[in-house]
Structure formats: C-alpha cells, structure tokens
PDB file of C-alpha atoms in Angstrom:
ATOM      1  CA  UNK A   1       0.053   0.052   0.100  1.00 75.00           C
ATOM      2  CA  UNK A   2       2.680   2.388  -0.704  1.00 85.00           C
ATOM      3  CA  UNK A   3       5.622   2.893  -3.140  1.00 89.00           C
ATOM      4  CA  UNK A   4       9.359   4.536  -2.785  1.00 91.00           C
ATOM      5  CA  UNK A   5      10.667   7.456  -4.832  1.00 89.00           C
ATOM      6  CA  UNK A   6      14.529   7.066  -4.973  1.00 85.00           C
ATOM      7  CA  UNK A   7      15.356  11.155  -4.795  1.00 77.00           C
ATOM      8  CA  UNK A   8      18.938  12.769  -5.019  1.00 67.00           C
ATOM      9  CA  UNK A   9      18.723  13.531  -1.270  1.00 66.00           C
ATOM     10  CA  UNK A  10      17.227   9.873  -0.306  1.00 74.00           C
ATOM     11  CA  UNK A  11      14.478   7.694  -0.385  1.00 82.00           C
ATOM     12  CA  UNK A  12      10.847   8.852   0.091  1.00 84.00           C
ATOM     13  CA  UNK A  13       8.136   6.702   1.190  1.00 87.00           C
ATOM     14  CA  UNK A  14       4.592   7.481   0.289  1.00 85.00           C
ATOM     15  CA  UNK A  15       1.329   5.878   1.800  1.00 85.00           C
ATOM     16  CA  UNK A  16      -1.572   5.477  -0.772  1.00 83.00           C
ATOM     17  CA  UNK A  17      -4.254   4.672   1.849  1.00 82.00           C
ATOM     18  CA  UNK A  18      -6.714   7.240   2.139  1.00 79.00           C
ATOM     19  CA  UNK A  19      -5.278   9.510  -0.032  1.00 76.00           C
ATOM     20  CA  UNK A  20      -8.346  10.083  -2.332  1.00 75.00           C
ATOM     21  CA  UNK A  21     -10.322  11.227   1.348  1.00 74.00           C
ATOM     22  CA  UNK A  22      -7.197  13.084   1.780  1.00 75.00           C
ATOM     23  CA  UNK A  23      -7.288  15.062  -1.871  1.00 74.00           C
ATOM     24  CA  UNK A  24     -10.455  15.891  -1.225  1.00 72.00           C
ATOM     25  CA  UNK A  25     -11.154  19.694  -0.006  1.00 70.00           C
ATOM     26  CA  UNK A  26     -14.951  19.558  -0.013  1.00 71.00           C
ATOM     27  CA  UNK A  27     -16.863  20.691   3.265  1.00 71.00           C
ATOM     28  CA  UNK A  28     -19.789  18.694   4.240  1.00 71.00           C
ATOM     29  CA  UNK A  29     -22.993  20.433   2.701  1.00 72.00           C
ATOM     30  CA  UNK A  30     -24.411  21.765   5.930  1.00 75.00           C
ATOM     31  CA  UNK A  31     -21.208  23.035   7.351  1.00 79.00           C
ATOM     32  CA  UNK A  32     -20.919  25.273   3.999  1.00 75.00           C
ATOM     33  CA  UNK A  33     -24.506  25.972   4.459  1.00 79.00           C
ATOM     34  CA  UNK A  34     -24.093  27.533   7.784  1.00 83.00           C
ATOM     35  CA  UNK A  35     -20.720  29.365   7.072  1.00 82.00           C
ATOM     36  CA  UNK A  36     -22.733  31.177   3.812  1.00 81.00           C
ATOM     37  CA  UNK A  37     -25.442  31.919   5.927  1.00 82.00           C
ATOM     38  CA  UNK A  38     -23.537  33.554   8.193  1.00 83.00           C
ATOM     39  CA  UNK A  39     -24.754  36.990   9.573  1.00 86.00           C
ATOM     40  CA  UNK A  40     -20.817  37.856  10.059  1.00 87.00           C
ATOM     41  CA  UNK A  41     -19.617  39.502   6.526  1.00 86.00           C
ATOM     42  CA  UNK A  42     -15.852  37.448   7.421  1.00 87.00           C
ATOM     43  CA  UNK A  43     -17.551  34.536   8.013  1.00 83.00           C
ATOM     44  CA  UNK A  44     -19.643  34.438   4.997  1.00 81.00           C
ATOM     45  CA  UNK A  45     -16.510  35.680   3.135  1.00 81.00           C
ATOM     46  CA  UNK A  46     -14.706  32.057   3.649  1.00 77.00           C
ATOM     47  CA  UNK A  47     -18.015  30.050   2.154  1.00 74.00           C
ATOM     48  CA  UNK A  48     -17.752  28.627  -1.113  1.00 72.00           C
ATOM     49  CA  UNK A  49     -21.363  29.022  -2.591  1.00 69.00           C
ATOM     50  CA  UNK A  50     -20.867  27.409  -5.819  1.00 66.00           C
ATOM     51  CA  UNK A  51     -20.306  24.043  -3.731  1.00 66.00           C
ATOM     52  CA  UNK A  52     -23.991  24.164  -2.625  1.00 68.00           C
ATOM     53  CA  UNK A  53     -27.165  23.408  -5.107  1.00 63.00           C
ATOM     54  CA  UNK A  54     -28.028  19.826  -7.031  1.00 58.00           C
ATOM     55  CA  UNK A  55     -24.668  20.322  -9.749  1.00 62.00           C
ATOM     56  CA  UNK A  56     -22.583  21.245  -7.183  1.00 63.00           C
ATOM     57  CA  UNK A  57     -19.531  18.679  -7.304  1.00 63.00           C
ATOM     58  CA  UNK A  58     -18.864  15.827  -5.067  1.00 62.00           C
ATOM     59  CA  UNK A  59     -15.573  16.202  -4.948  1.00 62.00           C
ATOM     60  CA  UNK A  60     -13.088  19.342  -4.600  1.00 67.00           C
ATOM     61  CA  UNK A  61      -9.568  18.585  -5.362  1.00 71.00           C
ATOM     62  CA  UNK A  62      -6.624  19.969  -3.288  1.00 71.00           C
ATOM     63  CA  UNK A  63      -4.266  18.988  -5.789  1.00 75.00           C
ATOM     64  CA  UNK A  64      -6.098  20.953  -8.341  1.00 76.00           C
ATOM     65  CA  UNK A  65      -5.939  24.191  -6.193  1.00 78.00           C
ATOM     66  CA  UNK A  66      -2.783  23.783  -5.444  1.00 80.00           C
ATOM     67  CA  UNK A  67      -1.963  23.393  -9.453  1.00 82.00           C
ATOM     68  CA  UNK A  68      -4.106  26.904  -9.609  1.00 85.00           C
ATOM     69  CA  UNK A  69      -2.044  28.310  -6.645  1.00 86.00           C
ATOM     70  CA  UNK A  70       1.118  27.432  -8.502  1.00 87.00           C
ATOM     71  CA  UNK A  71       0.327  29.042 -11.901  1.00 88.00           C
ATOM     72  CA  UNK A  72      -1.036  32.363 -10.128  1.00 89.00           C
ATOM     73  CA  UNK A  73       2.739  32.175  -8.729  1.00 86.00           C
ATOM     74  CA  UNK A  74       4.673  31.864 -11.374  1.00 84.00           C
ATOM     75  CA  UNK A  75       2.506  34.205 -13.470  1.00 86.00           C
ATOM     76  CA  UNK A  76       3.816  36.823 -10.808  1.00 86.00           C
ATOM     77  CA  UNK A  77       7.350  35.569 -10.373  1.00 79.00           C
ATOM     78  CA  UNK A  78       7.335  35.900 -14.488  1.00 76.00           C
ATOM     79  CA  UNK A  79       6.556  39.499 -13.620  1.00 80.00           C
ATOM     80  CA  UNK A  80       9.397  40.580 -11.350  1.00 75.00           C
ATOM     81  CA  UNK A  81      13.199  40.587 -11.067  1.00 68.00           C
ATOM     82  CA  UNK A  82      14.061  37.237  -9.181  1.00 66.00           C
ATOM     83  CA  UNK A  83      16.799  37.027  -6.526  1.00 70.00           C
ATOM     84  CA  UNK A  84      16.983  33.263  -5.151  1.00 71.00           C
ATOM     85  CA  UNK A  85      18.182  33.080  -1.463  1.00 79.00           C
ATOM     86  CA  UNK A  86      19.049  29.857  -0.013  1.00 81.00           C
ATOM     87  CA  UNK A  87      18.503  28.716   3.362  1.00 85.00           C
ATOM     88  CA  UNK A  88      19.909  26.166   5.628  1.00 87.00           C
ATOM     89  CA  UNK A  89      18.878  24.329   8.692  1.00 88.00           C
ATOM     90  CA  UNK A  90      21.907  25.262  11.442  1.00 91.00           C
ATOM     91  CA  UNK A  91      20.979  22.573  13.853  1.00 90.00           C
ATOM     92  CA  UNK A  92      18.386  19.545  13.729  1.00 85.00           C
ATOM     93  CA  UNK A  93      16.782  20.857  16.936  1.00 87.00           C
ATOM     94  CA  UNK A  94      16.335  24.142  15.963  1.00 85.00           C
ATOM     95  CA  UNK A  95      17.842  25.796  18.520  1.00 88.00           C
ATOM     96  CA  UNK A  96      19.576  29.413  18.397  1.00 89.00           C
ATOM     97  CA  UNK A  97      23.146  29.876  18.435  1.00 90.00           C
ATOM     98  CA  UNK A  98      24.035  26.021  17.421  1.00 92.00           C
ATOM     99  CA  UNK A  99      25.996  25.681  14.173  1.00 93.00           C
ATOM    100  CA  UNK A 100      25.992  21.657  13.114  1.00 92.00           C
ATOM    101  CA  UNK A 101      28.685  22.011  10.684  1.00 91.00           C
ATOM    102  CA  UNK A 102      27.933  18.349   9.088  1.00 90.00           C
ATOM    103  CA  UNK A 103      24.321  18.734   8.850  1.00 89.00           C
ATOM    104  CA  UNK A 104      25.059  22.096   6.978  1.00 89.00           C
ATOM    105  CA  UNK A 105      27.232  20.791   4.949  1.00 89.00           C
ATOM    106  CA  UNK A 106      24.886  17.939   3.952  1.00 87.00           C
ATOM    107  CA  UNK A 107      22.129  20.361   2.966  1.00 85.00           C
ATOM    108  CA  UNK A 108      24.096  22.065   0.533  1.00 86.00           C
ATOM    109  CA  UNK A 109      25.513  19.068  -0.994  1.00 83.00           C
ATOM    110  CA  UNK A 110      22.100  17.759  -1.747  1.00 82.00           C
ATOM    111  CA  UNK A 111      20.405  20.693  -3.016  1.00 80.00           C
ATOM    112  CA  UNK A 112      22.768  21.061  -5.790  1.00 77.00           C
ATOM    113  CA  UNK A 113      24.494  24.201  -4.271  1.00 79.00           C
ATOM    114  CA  UNK A 114      28.025  23.138  -5.095  1.00 79.00           C
ATOM    115  CA  UNK A 115      26.819  22.450  -8.691  1.00 77.00           C
ATOM    116  CA  UNK A 116      25.223  26.174  -9.333  1.00 75.00           C
ATOM    117  CA  UNK A 117      27.964  27.487  -8.020  1.00 76.00           C
ATOM    118  CA  UNK A 118      29.892  26.124 -10.518  1.00 76.00           C
ATOM    119  CA  UNK A 119      27.692  26.482 -13.058  1.00 71.00           C
ATOM    120  CA  UNK A 120      27.527  30.393 -12.528  1.00 69.00           C
ATOM    121  CA  UNK A 121      31.308  30.790 -12.314  1.00 71.00           C
ATOM    122  CA  UNK A 122      31.639  28.973 -15.565  1.00 71.00           C
ATOM    123  CA  UNK A 123      28.674  30.632 -17.222  1.00 75.00           C
ATOM    124  CA  UNK A 124      26.893  33.701 -17.513  1.00 78.00           C
ATOM    125  CA  UNK A 125      24.693  34.335 -14.651  1.00 76.00           C
ATOM    126  CA  UNK A 126      24.074  38.190 -15.607  1.00 79.00           C
ATOM    127  CA  UNK A 127      22.415  38.379 -18.223  1.00 81.00           C
ATOM    128  CA  UNK A 128      21.318  41.975 -19.258  1.00 84.00           C
ATOM    129  CA  UNK A 129      18.943  43.772 -22.002  1.00 87.00           C
ATOM    130  CA  UNK A 130      20.851  46.136 -24.185  1.00 88.00           C
ATOM    131  CA  UNK A 131      18.636  49.352 -22.877  1.00 88.00           C
ATOM    132  CA  UNK A 132      18.991  48.289 -19.258  1.00 87.00           C
ATOM    133  CA  UNK A 133      22.863  48.458 -19.898  1.00 86.00           C
ATOM    134  CA  UNK A 134      22.414  51.583 -21.635  1.00 87.00           C
ATOM    135  CA  UNK A 135      20.783  53.224 -19.268  1.00 86.00           C
ATOM    136  CA  UNK A 136      22.541  52.643 -16.253  1.00 85.00           C
ATOM    137  CA  UNK A 137      25.789  52.964 -17.731  1.00 84.00           C
ATOM    138  CA  UNK A 138      25.737  56.049 -19.457  1.00 83.00           C
ATOM    139  CA  UNK A 139      27.224  58.237 -17.581  1.00 80.00           C
ATOM    140  CA  UNK A 140      30.756  55.964 -17.187  1.00 81.00           C
ATOM    141  CA  UNK A 141      31.782  57.071 -20.819  1.00 84.00           C
ATOM    142  CA  UNK A 142      31.661  60.773 -22.421  1.00 82.00           C
ATOM    143  CA  UNK A 143      29.049  62.260 -24.107  1.00 80.00           C
ATOM    144  CA  UNK A 144      30.185  61.897 -27.826  1.00 81.00           C
ATOM    145  CA  UNK A 145      29.631  58.066 -27.256  1.00 83.00           C
ATOM    146  CA  UNK A 146      25.798  58.126 -27.034  1.00 81.00           C
ATOM    147  CA  UNK A 147      25.579  58.922 -30.830  1.00 82.00           C
ATOM    148  CA  UNK A 148      27.041  54.873 -31.190  1.00 83.00           C
ATOM    149  CA  UNK A 149      24.084  51.783 -31.228  1.00 85.00           C
ATOM    150  CA  UNK A 150      23.862  50.594 -28.218  1.00 88.00           C
ATOM    151  CA  UNK A 151      25.763  47.192 -29.390  1.00 87.00           C
ATOM    152  CA  UNK A 152      28.723  49.706 -30.272  1.00 87.00           C
ATOM    153  CA  UNK A 153      27.932  51.440 -26.773  1.00 87.00           C
ATOM    154  CA  UNK A 154      28.114  48.183 -24.515  1.00 86.00           C
ATOM    155  CA  UNK A 155      31.591  47.300 -26.175  1.00 87.00           C
ATOM    156  CA  UNK A 156      33.000  50.457 -25.711  1.00 88.00           C
ATOM    157  CA  UNK A 157      32.173  50.126 -22.000  1.00 87.00           C
ATOM    158  CA  UNK A 158      33.474  46.929 -21.905  1.00 86.00           C
ATOM    159  CA  UNK A 159      36.943  47.711 -23.488  1.00 86.00           C
ATOM    160  CA  UNK A 160      37.229  50.881 -21.643  1.00 86.00           C
ATOM    161  CA  UNK A 161      37.026  49.304 -18.171  1.00 84.00           C
ATOM    162  CA  UNK A 162      39.199  46.717 -19.215  1.00 83.00           C
ATOM    163  CA  UNK A 163      36.969  43.496 -18.832  1.00 84.00           C
ATOM    164  CA  UNK A 164      38.269  40.622 -19.970  1.00 84.00           C
ATOM    165  CA  UNK A 165      37.044  39.305 -23.334  1.00 84.00           C
ATOM    166  CA  UNK A 166      36.509  35.964 -21.741  1.00 84.00           C
ATOM    167  CA  UNK A 167      34.270  37.474 -18.881  1.00 84.00           C
ATOM    168  CA  UNK A 168      31.367  38.795 -21.470  1.00 85.00           C
ATOM    169  CA  UNK A 169      29.749  38.156 -24.511  1.00 85.00           C
ATOM    170  CA  UNK A 170      26.965  40.008 -26.886  1.00 85.00           C
ATOM    171  CA  UNK A 171      23.849  38.443 -28.075  1.00 85.00           C
ATOM    172  CA  UNK A 172      21.126  39.148 -30.053  1.00 86.00           C
ATOM    173  CA  UNK A 173      19.416  41.363 -27.544  1.00 86.00           C
ATOM    174  CA  UNK A 174      21.165  40.836 -24.284  1.00 87.00           C
ATOM    175  CA  UNK A 175      24.844  41.274 -22.631  1.00 87.00           C
ATOM    176  CA  UNK A 176      26.188  38.187 -20.499  1.00 85.00           C
ATOM    177  CA  UNK A 177      28.709  38.369 -17.680  1.00 85.00           C
ATOM    178  CA  UNK A 178      30.275  36.118 -15.743  1.00 83.00           C
ATOM    179  CA  UNK A 179      30.097  36.305 -11.959  1.00 77.00           C
ATOM    180  CA  UNK A 180      31.231  39.788 -10.091  1.00 79.00           C
ATOM    181  CA  UNK A 181      31.561  41.813 -13.505  1.00 82.00           C
ATOM    182  CA  UNK A 182      28.163  43.499 -13.062  1.00 82.00           C
ATOM    183  CA  UNK A 183      29.072  44.671  -9.626  1.00 83.00           C
ATOM    184  CA  UNK A 184      32.449  45.336 -10.146  1.00 83.00           C
ATOM    185  CA  UNK A 185      30.388  47.677 -12.678  1.00 84.00           C
ATOM    186  CA  UNK A 186      28.062  48.988 -10.494  1.00 83.00           C
ATOM    187  CA  UNK A 187      31.034  49.821  -8.004  1.00 82.00           C
ATOM    188  CA  UNK A 188      32.375  52.008 -10.881  1.00 81.00           C
ATOM    189  CA  UNK A 189      29.436  53.767 -11.811  1.00 80.00           C
ATOM    190  CA  UNK A 190      28.811  54.327  -7.959  1.00 81.00           C
ATOM    191  CA  UNK A 191      32.723  55.580  -7.488  1.00 80.00           C
ATOM    192  CA  UNK A 192      32.403  58.106 -10.453  1.00 78.00           C
ATOM    193  CA  UNK A 193      35.169  56.564 -12.363  1.00 79.00           C
ATOM    194  CA  UNK A 194      36.565  58.098 -15.604  1.00 81.00           C
ATOM    195  CA  UNK A 195      38.530  55.675 -18.270  1.00 81.00           C
ATOM    196  CA  UNK A 196      41.659  57.194 -19.615  1.00 82.00           C
ATOM    197  CA  UNK A 197      41.472  59.816 -22.427  1.00 82.00           C
ATOM    198  CA  UNK A 198      43.969  57.513 -24.476  1.00 83.00           C
ATOM    199  CA  UNK A 199      42.013  54.223 -24.084  1.00 83.00           C
ATOM    200  CA  UNK A 200      39.044  56.166 -24.878  1.00 83.00           C
ATOM    201  CA  UNK A 201      40.925  57.502 -28.045  1.00 86.00           C
ATOM    202  CA  UNK A 202      42.065  54.025 -28.725  1.00 87.00           C
ATOM    203  CA  UNK A 203      38.682  52.263 -28.711  1.00 84.00           C
ATOM    204  CA  UNK A 204      36.870  55.370 -31.168  1.00 86.00           C
ATOM    205  CA  UNK A 205      39.829  54.302 -33.568  1.00 87.00           C
ATOM    206  CA  UNK A 206      38.991  50.988 -33.109  1.00 86.00           C
ATOM    207  CA  UNK A 207      34.921  51.694 -33.740  1.00 84.00           C
ATOM    208  CA  UNK A 208      35.972  53.503 -36.890  1.00 86.00           C
ATOM    209  CA  UNK A 209      37.996  50.960 -38.271  1.00 88.00           C
ATOM    210  CA  UNK A 210      35.820  48.527 -37.962  1.00 85.00           C
ATOM    211  CA  UNK A 211      33.205  50.532 -39.813  1.00 84.00           C
ATOM    212  CA  UNK A 212      35.721  51.033 -42.924  1.00 88.00           C
ATOM    213  CA  UNK A 213      35.834  47.507 -42.488  1.00 89.00           C
ATOM    214  CA  UNK A 214      31.996  46.874 -42.534  1.00 86.00           C
ATOM    215  CA  UNK A 215      31.912  49.139 -45.434  1.00 89.00           C
ATOM    216  CA  UNK A 216      34.460  47.274 -47.341  1.00 89.00           C
ATOM    217  CA  UNK A 217      32.937  44.195 -46.799  1.00 88.00           C
ATOM    218  CA  UNK A 218      29.832  45.531 -47.885  1.00 89.00           C
ATOM    219  CA  UNK A 219      30.991  46.953 -51.291  1.00 90.00           C
ATOM    220  CA  UNK A 220      32.562  43.642 -52.285  1.00 89.00           C
ATOM    221  CA  UNK A 221      29.853  41.591 -51.256  1.00 88.00           C
ATOM    222  CA  UNK A 222      27.559  44.234 -53.579  1.00 89.00           C
ATOM    223  CA  UNK A 223      30.240  43.676 -56.600  1.00 89.00           C
ATOM    224  CA  UNK A 224      29.763  39.991 -55.834  1.00 88.00           C
ATOM    225  CA  UNK A 225      26.288  39.355 -55.941  1.00 88.00           C
ATOM    226  CA  UNK A 226      25.249  40.174 -59.638  1.00 88.00           C
ATOM    227  CA  UNK A 227      27.857  37.931 -60.437  1.00 89.00           C
ATOM    228  CA  UNK A 228      26.689  35.237 -58.156  1.00 88.00           C
ATOM    229  CA  UNK A 229      22.983  36.156 -59.119  1.00 89.00           C
ATOM    230  CA  UNK A 230      24.120  35.313 -62.995  1.00 89.00           C
ATOM    231  CA  UNK A 231      25.881  32.605 -62.297  1.00 88.00           C
ATOM    232  CA  UNK A 232      23.093  30.581 -60.748  1.00 90.00           C
ATOM    233  CA  UNK A 233      20.665  32.100 -64.004  1.00 90.00           C
ATOM    234  CA  UNK A 234      23.521  30.383 -66.415  1.00 89.00           C
ATOM    235  CA  UNK A 235      23.981  27.039 -64.376  1.00 88.00           C
ATOM    236  CA  UNK A 236      20.152  27.325 -64.266  1.00 89.00           C
ATOM    237  CA  UNK A 237      19.541  27.506 -68.171  1.00 89.00           C
ATOM    238  CA  UNK A 238      22.605  24.888 -68.742  1.00 88.00           C
ATOM    239  CA  UNK A 239      21.269  22.462 -66.648  1.00 89.00           C
ATOM    240  CA  UNK A 240      17.179  23.414 -68.074  1.00 88.00           C
ATOM    241  CA  UNK A 241      19.072  22.784 -71.830  1.00 88.00           C
ATOM    242  CA  UNK A 242      20.735  19.594 -71.030  1.00 88.00           C
ATOM    243  CA  UNK A 243      17.501  18.012 -69.935  1.00 88.00           C
ATOM    244  CA  UNK A 244      15.804  18.851 -72.880  1.00 87.00           C
ATOM    245  CA  UNK A 245      18.572  17.674 -75.054  1.00 87.00           C
ATOM    246  CA  UNK A 246      18.667  14.368 -73.238  1.00 87.00           C
ATOM    247  CA  UNK A 247      14.967  14.364 -73.575  1.00 86.00           C
ATOM    248  CA  UNK A 248      15.173  14.955 -76.984  1.00 84.00           C
ATOM    249  CA  UNK A 249      17.576  12.402 -77.742  1.00 85.00           C
ATOM    250  CA  UNK A 250      15.480   9.697 -76.209  1.00 85.00           C
ATOM    251  CA  UNK A 251      12.761  10.937 -77.660  1.00 84.00           C
ATOM    252  CA  UNK A 252      14.016  10.896 -81.234  1.00 85.00           C
ATOM    253  CA  UNK A 253      14.078   6.774 -81.956  1.00 85.00           C
ATOM    254  CA  UNK A 254      10.083   6.191 -80.170  1.00 85.00           C
ATOM    255  CA  UNK A 255       9.507   8.953 -82.240  1.00 86.00           C
ATOM    256  CA  UNK A 256      10.657   7.884 -85.587  1.00 87.00           C
ATOM    257  CA  UNK A 257       9.173   4.328 -85.326  1.00 87.00           C
ATOM    258  CA  UNK A 258       6.336   5.960 -84.419  1.00 88.00           C
ATOM    259  CA  UNK A 259       6.854   7.227 -87.395  1.00 89.00           C
ATOM    260  CA  UNK A 260       7.646   4.432 -89.243  1.00 89.00           C
ATOM    261  CA  UNK A 261       4.792   2.584 -87.902  1.00 89.00           C
ATOM    262  CA  UNK A 262       1.917   5.347 -88.732  1.00 90.00           C
ATOM    263  CA  UNK A 263       3.105   5.505 -92.345  1.00 90.00           C
ATOM    264  CA  UNK A 264       3.144   1.394 -92.496  1.00 89.00           C
ATOM    265  CA  UNK A 265      -0.780   1.488 -91.363  1.00 90.00           C
ATOM    266  CA  UNK A 266      -1.614   4.324 -93.721  1.00 90.00           C
ATOM    267  CA  UNK A 267       0.009   2.504 -96.530  1.00 90.00           C
ATOM    268  CA  UNK A 268      -2.036  -1.184 -95.360  1.00 89.00           C
ATOM    269  CA  UNK A 269      -5.234   0.977 -95.323  1.00 89.00           C
ATOM    270  CA  UNK A 270      -5.537   2.462 -98.590  1.00 89.00           C
ATOM    271  CA  UNK A 271      -4.001  -0.863 -99.987  1.00 88.00           C
ATOM    272  CA  UNK A 272      -7.158  -2.699 -98.248  1.00 88.00           C
ATOM    273  CA  UNK A 273      -9.496   0.694 -99.253  1.00 88.00           C
ATOM    274  CA  UNK A 274      -8.422   0.135-103.444  1.00 87.00           C
ATOM    275  CA  UNK A 275      -9.103  -3.665-102.926  1.00 86.00           C
ATOM    276  CA  UNK A 276     -12.348  -3.142-101.908  1.00 86.00           C
ATOM    277  CA  UNK A 277     -13.302  -0.476-104.562  1.00 86.00           C
ATOM    278  CA  UNK A 278     -11.611  -2.958-107.010  1.00 85.00           C
ATOM    279  CA  UNK A 279     -14.139  -5.845-105.691  1.00 84.00           C
ATOM    280  CA  UNK A 280     -17.318  -3.562-106.311  1.00 82.00           C
ATOM    281  CA  UNK A 281     -15.949  -2.754-109.601  1.00 83.00           C
ATOM    282  CA  UNK A 282     -15.736  -6.392-110.753  1.00 82.00           C
ATOM    283  CA  UNK A 283     -19.290  -7.047-108.798  1.00 81.00           C
ATOM    284  CA  UNK A 284     -21.026  -4.846-110.737  1.00 80.00           C
ATOM    285  CA  UNK A 285     -19.326  -5.915-113.792  1.00 80.00           C
ATOM    286  CA  UNK A 286     -21.224  -9.240-113.465  1.00 77.00           C
ATOM    287  CA  UNK A 287     -24.237  -7.997-113.003  1.00 74.00           C
ATOM    288  CA  UNK A 288     -24.632  -6.817-116.020  1.00 65.00           C
TER     289      UNK A 288
END
C-alpha cells in the first residue's frame, strides 16, 4: 500500500492508504450552508457558494487547487526580477546559536548548491538587456559615445574598463556577464570612475576601423552578388538545356519508330481501300 521514490537526497516513502479522502477538500454540505448563511461578513466570505446546490461537485481536489495556486505564483514571478536565497537549517533541533557543520554540509551537497555555484562561475549568470545596460551606465562614458548604437556602446564600455573578453559576450539583445563583473561595473558607477582619455581615443579609432572594414565588406558583397546571381541563372539555364537535349535524344528513336508505324498503317489501309473498290467494280460488272 505504498511506493518509494528515489530522490537525489535519498529515498522517500509514500503511503497510498486514504489518498482520495485526504485529497478531497470539500466540506460537508451542512457546514458549508452554515458558513454561507452567517450574519458575520468575515465568516460568510470564507464560504464557497458554488459548492452548494444540485449541480455542486461531490469532490473538490486539493491537488487542483494547489496547481492553480502554483500557476498564479509562476505568473507573478514572471513579472518580477528574481533573486534566489538559499536557506539551510543550522541544527536539527532548531535551536538558536547552535551550528552543526556536518548537517549544513549535507544540505549544501544535497541541494545542488555546489553544482549551481560551478555553473554560475563557468557560465554567464548575469544576462542584461542592451537598453538596461545603456540606461544604467550611460554616464560612465563621455557624451560623444551616446551617438553610437547600443551594441557598439556596450562593447566600448567593456573595453574602456578592461573587462576581460572571456568574462562577457554580446548576444542578439542581451549582454552576458560572468559572476562579479556586473557588481564591478556598479561599483565603478557609484565611485564615478572615468577611463583614461588615451584608452577612449583608442576605442574610438577601433570603432571607426571596424566601420570601414564593414563598409568594405558591404561594397565587395554588392559587387559579388550580381555575378553570383548571374552564375545561378546561367547554371539553371544550362541545366534546363541539358535536360531538354537529353529528353529529345531519348525521344528521337521512339518518335521515328512511331512515324514509320503510322505510315505503314496508312499504306495498308490504302491498299485495303483500293482492293475493296476493285472488288465492288468487279461485282457490278458481273451483274450487268
């Protein structure tokens, strides 16, 4: 009358005896009517009038209510900026000022905290939208950098404050930062750190150089595309001509044979017609 699920934290035993009764959250009809008919507004608000009447359900699932509450919680969390806090029991007796190191270490290992820290260290835990980064750190760079696009501005920001290249990456709409880099940028903004002018000049020259390189690539691409399209059309035309020639070569012999058969049938039909006319004339001559 039960089963065992092997979780990563250990085996958990479940007893199935009385599960349906425990899952039924419906009150007795008399109790529900008594609550709904109460003259106290607070008590009356606790009642469920939908559970009364002839069409009222006989079973009210706790699991279904739990699922609805969980969906509502997820909808609320999806509209917020999440900050997870991991809590551990300091001791099994739940007493103050008592710390059991082995118990806490077991919780850290069983909750996957070590693996989570490794993933955060090796990956990019901070993923910020471009407009958020530009809005928050706009004052860290001179005003002349504001004319650039968000992607170029963020790249210049990373280079100006010597953020290691392996600690950040640019996506389609987000900046990915490894652990600690966002905090460092926040500290620089709070302290009002200004990058050296030589560094900013080098960054501007790099931006101009990249734009010239992109412009050259665009020009070469514009020159290459018409030739490429022409090659595609020529290739398609040559393929179509080859297919037509091959088809005509395959059909030449069958067509010639068909023409010969048609001519033979016409000659045979003409001979039969001439023979029939001669026979008719001979019969007419004999009757005379």
